[in-house]
Coordinates of N, CA and C and ligand atoms in Angstrom, one line a residue:
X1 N 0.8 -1.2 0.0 CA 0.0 0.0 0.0 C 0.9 1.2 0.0
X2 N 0.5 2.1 -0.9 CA 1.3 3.7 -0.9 C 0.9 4.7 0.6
X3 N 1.8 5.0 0.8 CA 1.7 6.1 1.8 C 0.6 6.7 1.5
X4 N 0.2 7.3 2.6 CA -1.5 8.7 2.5 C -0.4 9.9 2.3
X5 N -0.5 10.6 1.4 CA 0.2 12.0 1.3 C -0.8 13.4 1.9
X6 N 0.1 13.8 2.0 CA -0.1 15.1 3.4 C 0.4 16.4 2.6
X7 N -0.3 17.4 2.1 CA 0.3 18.8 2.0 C 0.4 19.9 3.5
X8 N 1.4 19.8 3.6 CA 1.0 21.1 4.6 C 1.7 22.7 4.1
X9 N 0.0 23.8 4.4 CA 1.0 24.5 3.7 C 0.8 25.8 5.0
X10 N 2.4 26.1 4.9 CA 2.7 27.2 5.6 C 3.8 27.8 5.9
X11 N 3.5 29.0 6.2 CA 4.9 30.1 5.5 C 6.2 30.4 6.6
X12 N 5.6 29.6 8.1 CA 6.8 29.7 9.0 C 7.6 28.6 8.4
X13 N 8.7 28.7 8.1 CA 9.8 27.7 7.9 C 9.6 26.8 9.1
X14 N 10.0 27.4 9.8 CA 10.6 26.1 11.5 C 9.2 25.4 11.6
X15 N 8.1 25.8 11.9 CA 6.6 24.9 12.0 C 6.7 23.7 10.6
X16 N 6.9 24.2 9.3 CA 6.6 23.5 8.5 C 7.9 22.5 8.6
X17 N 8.7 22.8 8.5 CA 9.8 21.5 8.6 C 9.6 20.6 9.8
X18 N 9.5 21.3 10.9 CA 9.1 21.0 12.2 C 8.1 19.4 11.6
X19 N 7.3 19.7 11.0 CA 6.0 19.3 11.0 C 5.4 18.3 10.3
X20 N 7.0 18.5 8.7 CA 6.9 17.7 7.9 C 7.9 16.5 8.5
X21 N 8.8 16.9 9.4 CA 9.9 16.1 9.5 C 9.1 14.8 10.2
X22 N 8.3 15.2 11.1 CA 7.5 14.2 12.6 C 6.0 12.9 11.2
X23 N 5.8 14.3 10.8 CA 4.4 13.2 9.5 C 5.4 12.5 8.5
X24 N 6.6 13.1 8.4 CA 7.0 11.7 7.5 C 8.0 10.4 8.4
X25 N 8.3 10.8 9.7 CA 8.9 10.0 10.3 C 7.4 8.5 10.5
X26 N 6.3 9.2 10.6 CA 5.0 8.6 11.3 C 4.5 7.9 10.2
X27 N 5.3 8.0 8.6 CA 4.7 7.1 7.6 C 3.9 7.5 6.2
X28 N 4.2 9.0 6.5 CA 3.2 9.6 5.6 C 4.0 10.3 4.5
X29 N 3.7 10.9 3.1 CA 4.2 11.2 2.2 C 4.2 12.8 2.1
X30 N 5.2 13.3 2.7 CA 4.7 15.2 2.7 C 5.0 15.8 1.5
X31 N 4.3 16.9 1.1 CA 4.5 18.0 0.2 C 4.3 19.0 0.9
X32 N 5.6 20.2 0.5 CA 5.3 21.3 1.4 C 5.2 22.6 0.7
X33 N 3.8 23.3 1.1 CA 4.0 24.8 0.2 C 3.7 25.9 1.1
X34 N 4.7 27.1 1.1 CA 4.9 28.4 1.8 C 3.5 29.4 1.7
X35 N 2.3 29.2 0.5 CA 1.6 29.6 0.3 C 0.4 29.3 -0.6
X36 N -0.8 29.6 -0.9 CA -1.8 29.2 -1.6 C -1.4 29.2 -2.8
X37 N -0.8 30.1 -3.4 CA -0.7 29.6 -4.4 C 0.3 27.8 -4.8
X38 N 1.6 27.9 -4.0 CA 2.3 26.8 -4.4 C 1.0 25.7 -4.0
X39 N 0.2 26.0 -3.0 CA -0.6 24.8 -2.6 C -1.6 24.9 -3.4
X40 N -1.9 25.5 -4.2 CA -2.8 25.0 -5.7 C -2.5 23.8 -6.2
X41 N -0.5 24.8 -6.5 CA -0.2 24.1 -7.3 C 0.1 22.5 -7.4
X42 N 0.6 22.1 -6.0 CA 0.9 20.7 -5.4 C -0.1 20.0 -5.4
X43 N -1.6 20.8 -4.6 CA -2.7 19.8 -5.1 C -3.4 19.2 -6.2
X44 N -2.7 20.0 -7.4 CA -3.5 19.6 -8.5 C -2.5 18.5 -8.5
X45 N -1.4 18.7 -8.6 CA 0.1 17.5 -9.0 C 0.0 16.5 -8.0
X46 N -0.3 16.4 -6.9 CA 0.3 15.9 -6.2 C -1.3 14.8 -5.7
X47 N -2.2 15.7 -6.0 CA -3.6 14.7 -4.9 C -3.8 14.2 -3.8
X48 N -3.2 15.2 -2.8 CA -2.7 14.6 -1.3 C -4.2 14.5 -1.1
X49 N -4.1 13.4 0.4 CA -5.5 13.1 0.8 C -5.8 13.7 1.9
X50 N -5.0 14.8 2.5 CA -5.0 15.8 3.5 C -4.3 17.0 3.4
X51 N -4.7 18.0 3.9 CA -3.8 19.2 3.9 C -3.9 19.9 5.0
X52 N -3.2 20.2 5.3 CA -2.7 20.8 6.8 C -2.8 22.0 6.1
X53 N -3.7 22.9 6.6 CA -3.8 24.6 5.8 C -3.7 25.3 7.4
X54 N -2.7 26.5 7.3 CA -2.0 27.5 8.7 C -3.2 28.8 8.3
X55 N -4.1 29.0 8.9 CA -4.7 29.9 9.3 C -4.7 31.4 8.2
X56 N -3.5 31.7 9.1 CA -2.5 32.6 8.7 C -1.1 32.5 7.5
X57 N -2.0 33.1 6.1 CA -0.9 33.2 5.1 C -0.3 34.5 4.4
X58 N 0.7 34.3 3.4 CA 0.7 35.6 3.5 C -0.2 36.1 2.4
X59 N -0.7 34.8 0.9 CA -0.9 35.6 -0.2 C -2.7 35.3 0.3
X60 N -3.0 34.5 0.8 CA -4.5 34.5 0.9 C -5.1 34.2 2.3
X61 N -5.9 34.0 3.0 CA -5.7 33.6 4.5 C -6.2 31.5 4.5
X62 N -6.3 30.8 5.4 CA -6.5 29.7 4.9 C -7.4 29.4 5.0
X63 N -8.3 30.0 5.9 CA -9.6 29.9 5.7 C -10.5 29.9 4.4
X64 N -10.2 31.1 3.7 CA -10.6 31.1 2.3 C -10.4 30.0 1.7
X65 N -8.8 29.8 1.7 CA -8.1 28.7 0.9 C -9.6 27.3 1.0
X66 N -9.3 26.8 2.6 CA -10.5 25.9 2.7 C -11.4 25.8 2.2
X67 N -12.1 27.5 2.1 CA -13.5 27.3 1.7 C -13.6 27.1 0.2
X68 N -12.8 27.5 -0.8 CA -12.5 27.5 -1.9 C -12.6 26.2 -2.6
X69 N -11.8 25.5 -1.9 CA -11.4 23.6 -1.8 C -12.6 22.8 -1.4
X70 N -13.3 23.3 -0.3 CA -14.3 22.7 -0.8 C -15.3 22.9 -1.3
X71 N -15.2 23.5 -1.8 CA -16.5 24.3 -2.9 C -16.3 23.7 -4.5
X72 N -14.9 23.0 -4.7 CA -14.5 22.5 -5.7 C -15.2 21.1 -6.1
X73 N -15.2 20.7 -6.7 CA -16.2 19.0 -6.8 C -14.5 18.3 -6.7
X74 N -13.6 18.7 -7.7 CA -12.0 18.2 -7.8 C -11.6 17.9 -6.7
X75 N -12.0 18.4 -5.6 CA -11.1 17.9 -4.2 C -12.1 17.8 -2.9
X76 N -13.6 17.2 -3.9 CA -14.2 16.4 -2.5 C -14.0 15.8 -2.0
X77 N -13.2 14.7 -2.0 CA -11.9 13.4 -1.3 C -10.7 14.4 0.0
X78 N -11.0 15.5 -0.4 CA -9.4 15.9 0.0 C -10.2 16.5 2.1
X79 N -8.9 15.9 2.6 CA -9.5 16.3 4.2 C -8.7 17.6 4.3
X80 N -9.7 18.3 5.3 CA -8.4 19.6 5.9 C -8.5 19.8 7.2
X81 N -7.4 20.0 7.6 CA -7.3 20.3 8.8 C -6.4 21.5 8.9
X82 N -6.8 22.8 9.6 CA -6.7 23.9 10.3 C -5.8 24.3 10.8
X83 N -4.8 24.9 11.0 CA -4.1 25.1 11.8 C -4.2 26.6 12.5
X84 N -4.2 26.6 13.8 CA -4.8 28.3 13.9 C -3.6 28.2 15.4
X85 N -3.6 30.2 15.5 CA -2.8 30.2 16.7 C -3.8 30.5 17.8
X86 N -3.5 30.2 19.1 CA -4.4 30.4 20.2 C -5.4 31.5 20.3
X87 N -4.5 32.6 19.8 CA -5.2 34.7 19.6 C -6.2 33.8 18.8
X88 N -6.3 33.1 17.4 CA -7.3 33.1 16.9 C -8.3 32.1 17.3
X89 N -8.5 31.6 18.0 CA -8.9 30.2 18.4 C -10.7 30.7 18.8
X90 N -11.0 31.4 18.7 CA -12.4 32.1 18.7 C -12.9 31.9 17.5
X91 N -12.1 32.2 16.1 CA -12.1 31.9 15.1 C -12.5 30.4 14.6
X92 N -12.5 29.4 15.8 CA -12.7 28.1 15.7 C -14.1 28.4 14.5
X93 N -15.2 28.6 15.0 CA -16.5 27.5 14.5 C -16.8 28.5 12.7
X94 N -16.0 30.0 12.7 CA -16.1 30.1 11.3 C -15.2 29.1 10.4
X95 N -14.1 28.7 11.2 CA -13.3 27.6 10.2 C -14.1 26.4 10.2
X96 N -14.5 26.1 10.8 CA -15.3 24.7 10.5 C -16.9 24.7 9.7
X97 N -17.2 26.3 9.7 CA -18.1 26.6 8.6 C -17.4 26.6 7.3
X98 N -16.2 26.8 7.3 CA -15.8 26.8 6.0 C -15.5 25.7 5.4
X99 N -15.7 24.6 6.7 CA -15.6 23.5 5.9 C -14.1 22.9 6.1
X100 N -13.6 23.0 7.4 CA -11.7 22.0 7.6 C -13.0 20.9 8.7
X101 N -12.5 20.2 8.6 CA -12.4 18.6 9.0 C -12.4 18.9 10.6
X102 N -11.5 19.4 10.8 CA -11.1 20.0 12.5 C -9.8 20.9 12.1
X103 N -9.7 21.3 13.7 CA -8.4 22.0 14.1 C -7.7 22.0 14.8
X104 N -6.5 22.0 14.7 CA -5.4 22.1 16.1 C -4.7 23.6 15.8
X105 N -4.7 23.8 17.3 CA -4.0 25.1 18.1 C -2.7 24.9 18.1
X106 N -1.7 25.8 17.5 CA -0.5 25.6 17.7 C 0.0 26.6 19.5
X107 N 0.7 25.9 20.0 CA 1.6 24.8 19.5 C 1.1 23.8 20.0
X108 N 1.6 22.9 19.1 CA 0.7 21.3 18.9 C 1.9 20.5 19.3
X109 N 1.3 19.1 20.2 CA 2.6 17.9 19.9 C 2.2 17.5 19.0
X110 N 3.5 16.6 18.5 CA 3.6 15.6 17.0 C 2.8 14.9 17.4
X111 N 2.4 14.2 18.6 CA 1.7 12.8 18.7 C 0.7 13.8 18.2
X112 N 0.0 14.4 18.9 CA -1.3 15.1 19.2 C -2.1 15.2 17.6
X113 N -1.0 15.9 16.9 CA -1.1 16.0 16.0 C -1.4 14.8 14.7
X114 N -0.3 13.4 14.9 CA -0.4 12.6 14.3 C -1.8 12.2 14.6
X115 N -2.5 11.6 15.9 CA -3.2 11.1 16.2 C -4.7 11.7 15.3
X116 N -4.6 13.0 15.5 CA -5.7 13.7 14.8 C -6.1 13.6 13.5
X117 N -4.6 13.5 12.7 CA -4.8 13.1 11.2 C -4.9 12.0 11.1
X118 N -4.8 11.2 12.1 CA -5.3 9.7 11.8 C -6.8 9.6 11.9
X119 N -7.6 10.1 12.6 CA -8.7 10.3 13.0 C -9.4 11.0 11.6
X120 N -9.0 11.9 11.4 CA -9.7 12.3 10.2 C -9.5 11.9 9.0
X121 N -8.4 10.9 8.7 CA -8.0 10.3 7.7 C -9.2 9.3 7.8
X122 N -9.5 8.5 8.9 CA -9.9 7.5 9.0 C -11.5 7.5 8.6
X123 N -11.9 8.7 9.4 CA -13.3 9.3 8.9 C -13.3 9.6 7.7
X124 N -12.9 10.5 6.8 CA -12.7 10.6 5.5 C -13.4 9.4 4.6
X125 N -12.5 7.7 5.2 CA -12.3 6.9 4.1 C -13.4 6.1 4.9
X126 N -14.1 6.6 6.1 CA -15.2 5.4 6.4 C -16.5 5.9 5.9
X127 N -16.6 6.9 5.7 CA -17.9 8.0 4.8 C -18.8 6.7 4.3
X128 N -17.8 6.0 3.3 CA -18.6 5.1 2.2 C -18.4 3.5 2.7
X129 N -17.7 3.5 3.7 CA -17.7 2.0 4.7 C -19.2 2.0 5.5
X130 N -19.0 1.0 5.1 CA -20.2 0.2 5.7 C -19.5 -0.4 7.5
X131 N -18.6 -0.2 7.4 CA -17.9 -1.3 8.6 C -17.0 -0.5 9.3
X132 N -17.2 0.1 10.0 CA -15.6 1.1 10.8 C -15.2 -0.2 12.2
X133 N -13.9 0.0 12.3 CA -13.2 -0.4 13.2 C -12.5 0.5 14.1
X134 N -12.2 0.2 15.7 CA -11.7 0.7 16.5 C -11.3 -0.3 17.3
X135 N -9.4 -0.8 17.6 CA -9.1 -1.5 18.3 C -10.4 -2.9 18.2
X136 N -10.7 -3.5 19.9 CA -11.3 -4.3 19.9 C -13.0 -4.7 18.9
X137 N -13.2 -3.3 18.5 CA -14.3 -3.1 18.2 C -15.0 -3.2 16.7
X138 N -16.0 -3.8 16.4 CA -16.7 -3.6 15.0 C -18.0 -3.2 15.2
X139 N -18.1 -2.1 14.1 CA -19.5 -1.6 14.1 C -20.2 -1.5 12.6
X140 N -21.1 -2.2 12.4 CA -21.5 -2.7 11.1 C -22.7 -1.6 11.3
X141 N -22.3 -0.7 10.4 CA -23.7 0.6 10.2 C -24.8 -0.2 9.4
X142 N -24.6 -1.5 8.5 CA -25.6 -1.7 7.2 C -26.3 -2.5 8.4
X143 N -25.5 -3.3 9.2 CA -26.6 -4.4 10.0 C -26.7 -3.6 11.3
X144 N -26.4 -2.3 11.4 CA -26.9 -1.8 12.9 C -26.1 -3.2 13.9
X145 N -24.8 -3.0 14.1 CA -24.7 -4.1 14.6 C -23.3 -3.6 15.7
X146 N -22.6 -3.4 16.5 CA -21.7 -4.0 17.0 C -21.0 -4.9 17.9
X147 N -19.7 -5.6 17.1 CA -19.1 -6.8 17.7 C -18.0 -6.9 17.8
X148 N -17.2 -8.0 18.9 CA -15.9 -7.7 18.9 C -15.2 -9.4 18.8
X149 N -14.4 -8.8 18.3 CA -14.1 -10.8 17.8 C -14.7 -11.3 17.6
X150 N -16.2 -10.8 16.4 CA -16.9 -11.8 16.1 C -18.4 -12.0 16.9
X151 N -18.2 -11.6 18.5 CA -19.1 -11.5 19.0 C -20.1 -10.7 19.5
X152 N -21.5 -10.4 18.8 CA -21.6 -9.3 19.0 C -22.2 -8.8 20.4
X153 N -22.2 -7.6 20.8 CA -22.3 -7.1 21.9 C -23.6 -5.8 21.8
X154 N -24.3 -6.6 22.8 CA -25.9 -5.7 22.7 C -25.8 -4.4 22.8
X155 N -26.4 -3.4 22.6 CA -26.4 -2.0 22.7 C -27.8 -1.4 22.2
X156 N -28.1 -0.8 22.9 CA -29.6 -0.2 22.9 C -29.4 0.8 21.6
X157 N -30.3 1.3 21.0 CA -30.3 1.9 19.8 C -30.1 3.5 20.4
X158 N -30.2 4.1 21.2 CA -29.6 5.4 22.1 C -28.3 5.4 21.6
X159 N -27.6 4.2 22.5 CA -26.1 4.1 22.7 C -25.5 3.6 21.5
X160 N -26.2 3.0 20.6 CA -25.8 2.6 19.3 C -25.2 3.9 18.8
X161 N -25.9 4.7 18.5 CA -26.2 5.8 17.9 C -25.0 7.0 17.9
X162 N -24.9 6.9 19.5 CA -23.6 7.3 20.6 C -22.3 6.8 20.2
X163 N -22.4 5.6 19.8 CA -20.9 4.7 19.9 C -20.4 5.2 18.4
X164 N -21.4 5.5 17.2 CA -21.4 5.3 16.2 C -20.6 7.2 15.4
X165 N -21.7 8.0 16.4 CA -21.0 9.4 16.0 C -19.7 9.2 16.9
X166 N -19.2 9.1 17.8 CA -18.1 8.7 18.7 C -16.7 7.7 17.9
X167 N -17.1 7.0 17.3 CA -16.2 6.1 16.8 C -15.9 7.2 15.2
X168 N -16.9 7.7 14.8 CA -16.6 8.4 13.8 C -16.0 9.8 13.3
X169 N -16.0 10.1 14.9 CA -15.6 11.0 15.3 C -14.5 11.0 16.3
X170 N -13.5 9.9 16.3 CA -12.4 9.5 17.0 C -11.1 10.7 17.6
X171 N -10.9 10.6 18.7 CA -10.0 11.4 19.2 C -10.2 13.0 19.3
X172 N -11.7 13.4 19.4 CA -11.9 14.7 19.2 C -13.0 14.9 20.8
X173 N -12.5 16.0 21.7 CA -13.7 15.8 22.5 C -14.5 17.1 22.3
X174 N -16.1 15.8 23.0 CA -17.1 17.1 23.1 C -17.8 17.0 24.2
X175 N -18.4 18.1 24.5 CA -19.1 18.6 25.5 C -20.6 17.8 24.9
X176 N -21.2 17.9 26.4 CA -22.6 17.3 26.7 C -23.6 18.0 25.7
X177 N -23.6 18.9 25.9 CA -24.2 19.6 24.8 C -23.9 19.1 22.9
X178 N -22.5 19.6 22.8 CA -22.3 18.8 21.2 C -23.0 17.5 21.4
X179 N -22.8 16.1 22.4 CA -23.2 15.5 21.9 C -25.1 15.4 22.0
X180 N -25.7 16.2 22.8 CA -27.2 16.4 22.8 C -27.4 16.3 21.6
X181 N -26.5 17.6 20.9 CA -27.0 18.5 19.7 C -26.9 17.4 18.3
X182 N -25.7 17.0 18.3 CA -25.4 15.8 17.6 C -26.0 14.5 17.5
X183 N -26.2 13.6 18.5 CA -26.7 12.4 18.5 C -28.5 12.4 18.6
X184 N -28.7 13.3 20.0 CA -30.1 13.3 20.1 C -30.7 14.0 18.7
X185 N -30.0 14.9 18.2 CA -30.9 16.0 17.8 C -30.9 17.4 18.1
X186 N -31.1 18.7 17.8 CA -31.3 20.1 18.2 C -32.4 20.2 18.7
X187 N -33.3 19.5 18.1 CA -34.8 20.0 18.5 C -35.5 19.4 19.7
X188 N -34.6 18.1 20.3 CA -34.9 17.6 21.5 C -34.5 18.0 22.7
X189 N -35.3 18.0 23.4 CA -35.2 18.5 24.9 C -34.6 17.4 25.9
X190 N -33.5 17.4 26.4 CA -33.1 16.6 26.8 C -32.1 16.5 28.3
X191 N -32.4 16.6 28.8 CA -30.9 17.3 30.3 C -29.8 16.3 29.8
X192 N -28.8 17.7 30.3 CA -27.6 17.2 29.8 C -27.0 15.8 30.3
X193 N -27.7 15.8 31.1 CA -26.7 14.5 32.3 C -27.8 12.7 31.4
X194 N -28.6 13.5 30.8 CA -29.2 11.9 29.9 C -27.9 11.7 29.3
X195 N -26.8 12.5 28.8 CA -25.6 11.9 28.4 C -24.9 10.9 29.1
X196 N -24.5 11.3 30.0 CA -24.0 10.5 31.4 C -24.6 8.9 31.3
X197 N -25.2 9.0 31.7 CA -26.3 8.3 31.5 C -26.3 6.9 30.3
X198 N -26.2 7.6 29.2 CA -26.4 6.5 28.2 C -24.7 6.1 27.7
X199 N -23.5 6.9 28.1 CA -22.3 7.1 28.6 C -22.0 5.6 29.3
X200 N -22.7 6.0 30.6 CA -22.7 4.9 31.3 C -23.2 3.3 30.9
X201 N -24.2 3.2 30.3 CA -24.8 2.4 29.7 C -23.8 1.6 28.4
X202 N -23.0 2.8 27.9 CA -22.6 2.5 26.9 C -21.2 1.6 27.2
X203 N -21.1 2.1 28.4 CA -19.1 1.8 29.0 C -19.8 -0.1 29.5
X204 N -20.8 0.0 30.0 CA -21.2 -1.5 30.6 C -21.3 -2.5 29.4
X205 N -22.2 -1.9 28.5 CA -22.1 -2.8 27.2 C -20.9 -3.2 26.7
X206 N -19.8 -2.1 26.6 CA -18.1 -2.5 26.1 C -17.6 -3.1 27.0
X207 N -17.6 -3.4 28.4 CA -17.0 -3.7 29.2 C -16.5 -5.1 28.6
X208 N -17.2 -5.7 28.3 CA -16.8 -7.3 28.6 C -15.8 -7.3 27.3
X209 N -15.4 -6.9 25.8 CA -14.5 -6.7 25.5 C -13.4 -6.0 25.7
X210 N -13.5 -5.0 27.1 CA -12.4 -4.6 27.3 C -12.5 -3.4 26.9
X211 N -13.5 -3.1 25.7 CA -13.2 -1.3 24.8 C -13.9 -0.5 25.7
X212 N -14.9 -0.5 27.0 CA -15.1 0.6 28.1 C -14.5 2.0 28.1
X213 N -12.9 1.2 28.3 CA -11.9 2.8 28.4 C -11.9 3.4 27.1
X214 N -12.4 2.9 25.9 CA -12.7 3.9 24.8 C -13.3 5.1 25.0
X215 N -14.2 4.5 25.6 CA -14.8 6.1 25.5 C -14.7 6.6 27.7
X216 N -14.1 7.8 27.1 CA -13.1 8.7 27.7 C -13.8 9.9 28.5
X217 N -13.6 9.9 29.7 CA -14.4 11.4 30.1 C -13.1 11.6 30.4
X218 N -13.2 13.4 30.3 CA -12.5 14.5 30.0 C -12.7 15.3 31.0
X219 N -12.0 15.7 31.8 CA -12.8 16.4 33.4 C -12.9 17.7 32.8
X220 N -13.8 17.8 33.2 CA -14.6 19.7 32.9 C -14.9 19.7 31.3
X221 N -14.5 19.2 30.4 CA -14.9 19.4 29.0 C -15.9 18.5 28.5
X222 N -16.0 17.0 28.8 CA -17.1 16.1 28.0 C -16.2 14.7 27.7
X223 N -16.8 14.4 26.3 CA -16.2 12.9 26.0 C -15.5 12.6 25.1
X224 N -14.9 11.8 24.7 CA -13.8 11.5 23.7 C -13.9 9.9 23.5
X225 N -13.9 9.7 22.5 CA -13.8 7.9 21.6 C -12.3 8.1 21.4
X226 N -11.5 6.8 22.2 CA -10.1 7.0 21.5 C -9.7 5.3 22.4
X227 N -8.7 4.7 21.6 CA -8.5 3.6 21.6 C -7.2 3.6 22.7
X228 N -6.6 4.5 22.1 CA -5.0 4.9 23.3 C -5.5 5.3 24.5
X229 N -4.5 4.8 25.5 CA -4.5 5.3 26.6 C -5.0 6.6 27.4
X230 N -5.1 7.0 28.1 CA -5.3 8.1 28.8 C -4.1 8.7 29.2
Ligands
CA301 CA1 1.4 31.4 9.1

């Protein structure tokens, strides 16, 4: 299998080398461009399956860039991910209207970082999967089903539901709220702590394979699906 290629484009030298040096030690195929335009140009050449776009450029900003990309039919395959500095971090939910995948805050660790592009790499390519995996875990979206080694493990259609935005949503946390708004619905009324709740339900059902500690509470922030450790 060929490497996943990675553009990252951005005009600090030290971040981008920084950045390219850690994603290609991690297995991945970098191309690197100082600005939108070079990152036109590499994406048409090159057809990376992600791009790491820095907020802040100098010929266009990346936000645009994003929204531009996806507005293209040519690079609906293509993932993005965000790069923004803390000052702009308010800036969060217009970038994700424009359409990046997620974001990370610099300064970022490499793990931190790797881990995230794995997550959205992963999501990307399960869109059209019928079958996502996580460590011990199988979740068959066509049979509403999941199992682990084979054996499947009961789960109420709530927590189905839960395990399902959570696993596809790997390594990213959310508050009680995101997931109300997300899983339940907007228009449902619901107290926050029914999260908890079906949370809990949800860690008993995994228990017996072990995947429980998947899903992650986060003190003061909410929850997280992630297979690694704490
Ligand atoms: Ca920059």
């Amino acid at each position: 299998m060929s490497p996943q290629k990675i553009l990252i484009v951005e005009d600090e030298q030290a971040i981008r080398e920084m950045t390219a040096f850690h994603l290609s030690r991690a297995g991945y195929e970098i191309f690197e461009a100082r600005d939108c335009r070079e990152a036109r140009e590499l994406l048409a050449d090159k057809q990376p399956d992600l791009a790491l776009i820095d907020w802040m450029l100098p010929d266009m900003s990346g936000l645009e860039l994003t929204r531009n990309l996806k507005r293209n039919k040519d690079f609906e395959d293509l993932a993005i991910i965000m790069l923004t500095a803390r000052a702009e971090e308010h800036d969060k939910v217009s970038g994700l209207e424009g359409g990046a995948d997620d974001y990370i805050t610099k300064p970022f660790s490499p793990r931190e970082l790797v881990a995230r592009i794995q997550a959205v790499l992963r999501r990307a390519n399960s869109t059209n999967e019928e079958v996502l995996t996580a460590g011990v875990l199988t979740l068959d979206a066509a049979g509403h089903r999941v199992s682990s080694s084979g054996v499947e493990i009961k789960v109420g259609p709530t927590e189905y539901r839960l395990l399902h935005f959570l696993m596809t949503h790997a390594e990213r946390v959310y508050s009680r709220a995101q997931l109300l708004d997300r899983v339940w619905g907007a228009n449902v009324y619901v107290e926050e702590r029914t999260v908890d709740v079906h949370v809990r339900r949800l860690r008993k059902a995994l228990a017996d394979p072990g995947a429980d500690s998947y899903i992650q509470t986060v003190r003061g922030a909410g929850y997280r699906f992630s297979c690694r450790d704490v």
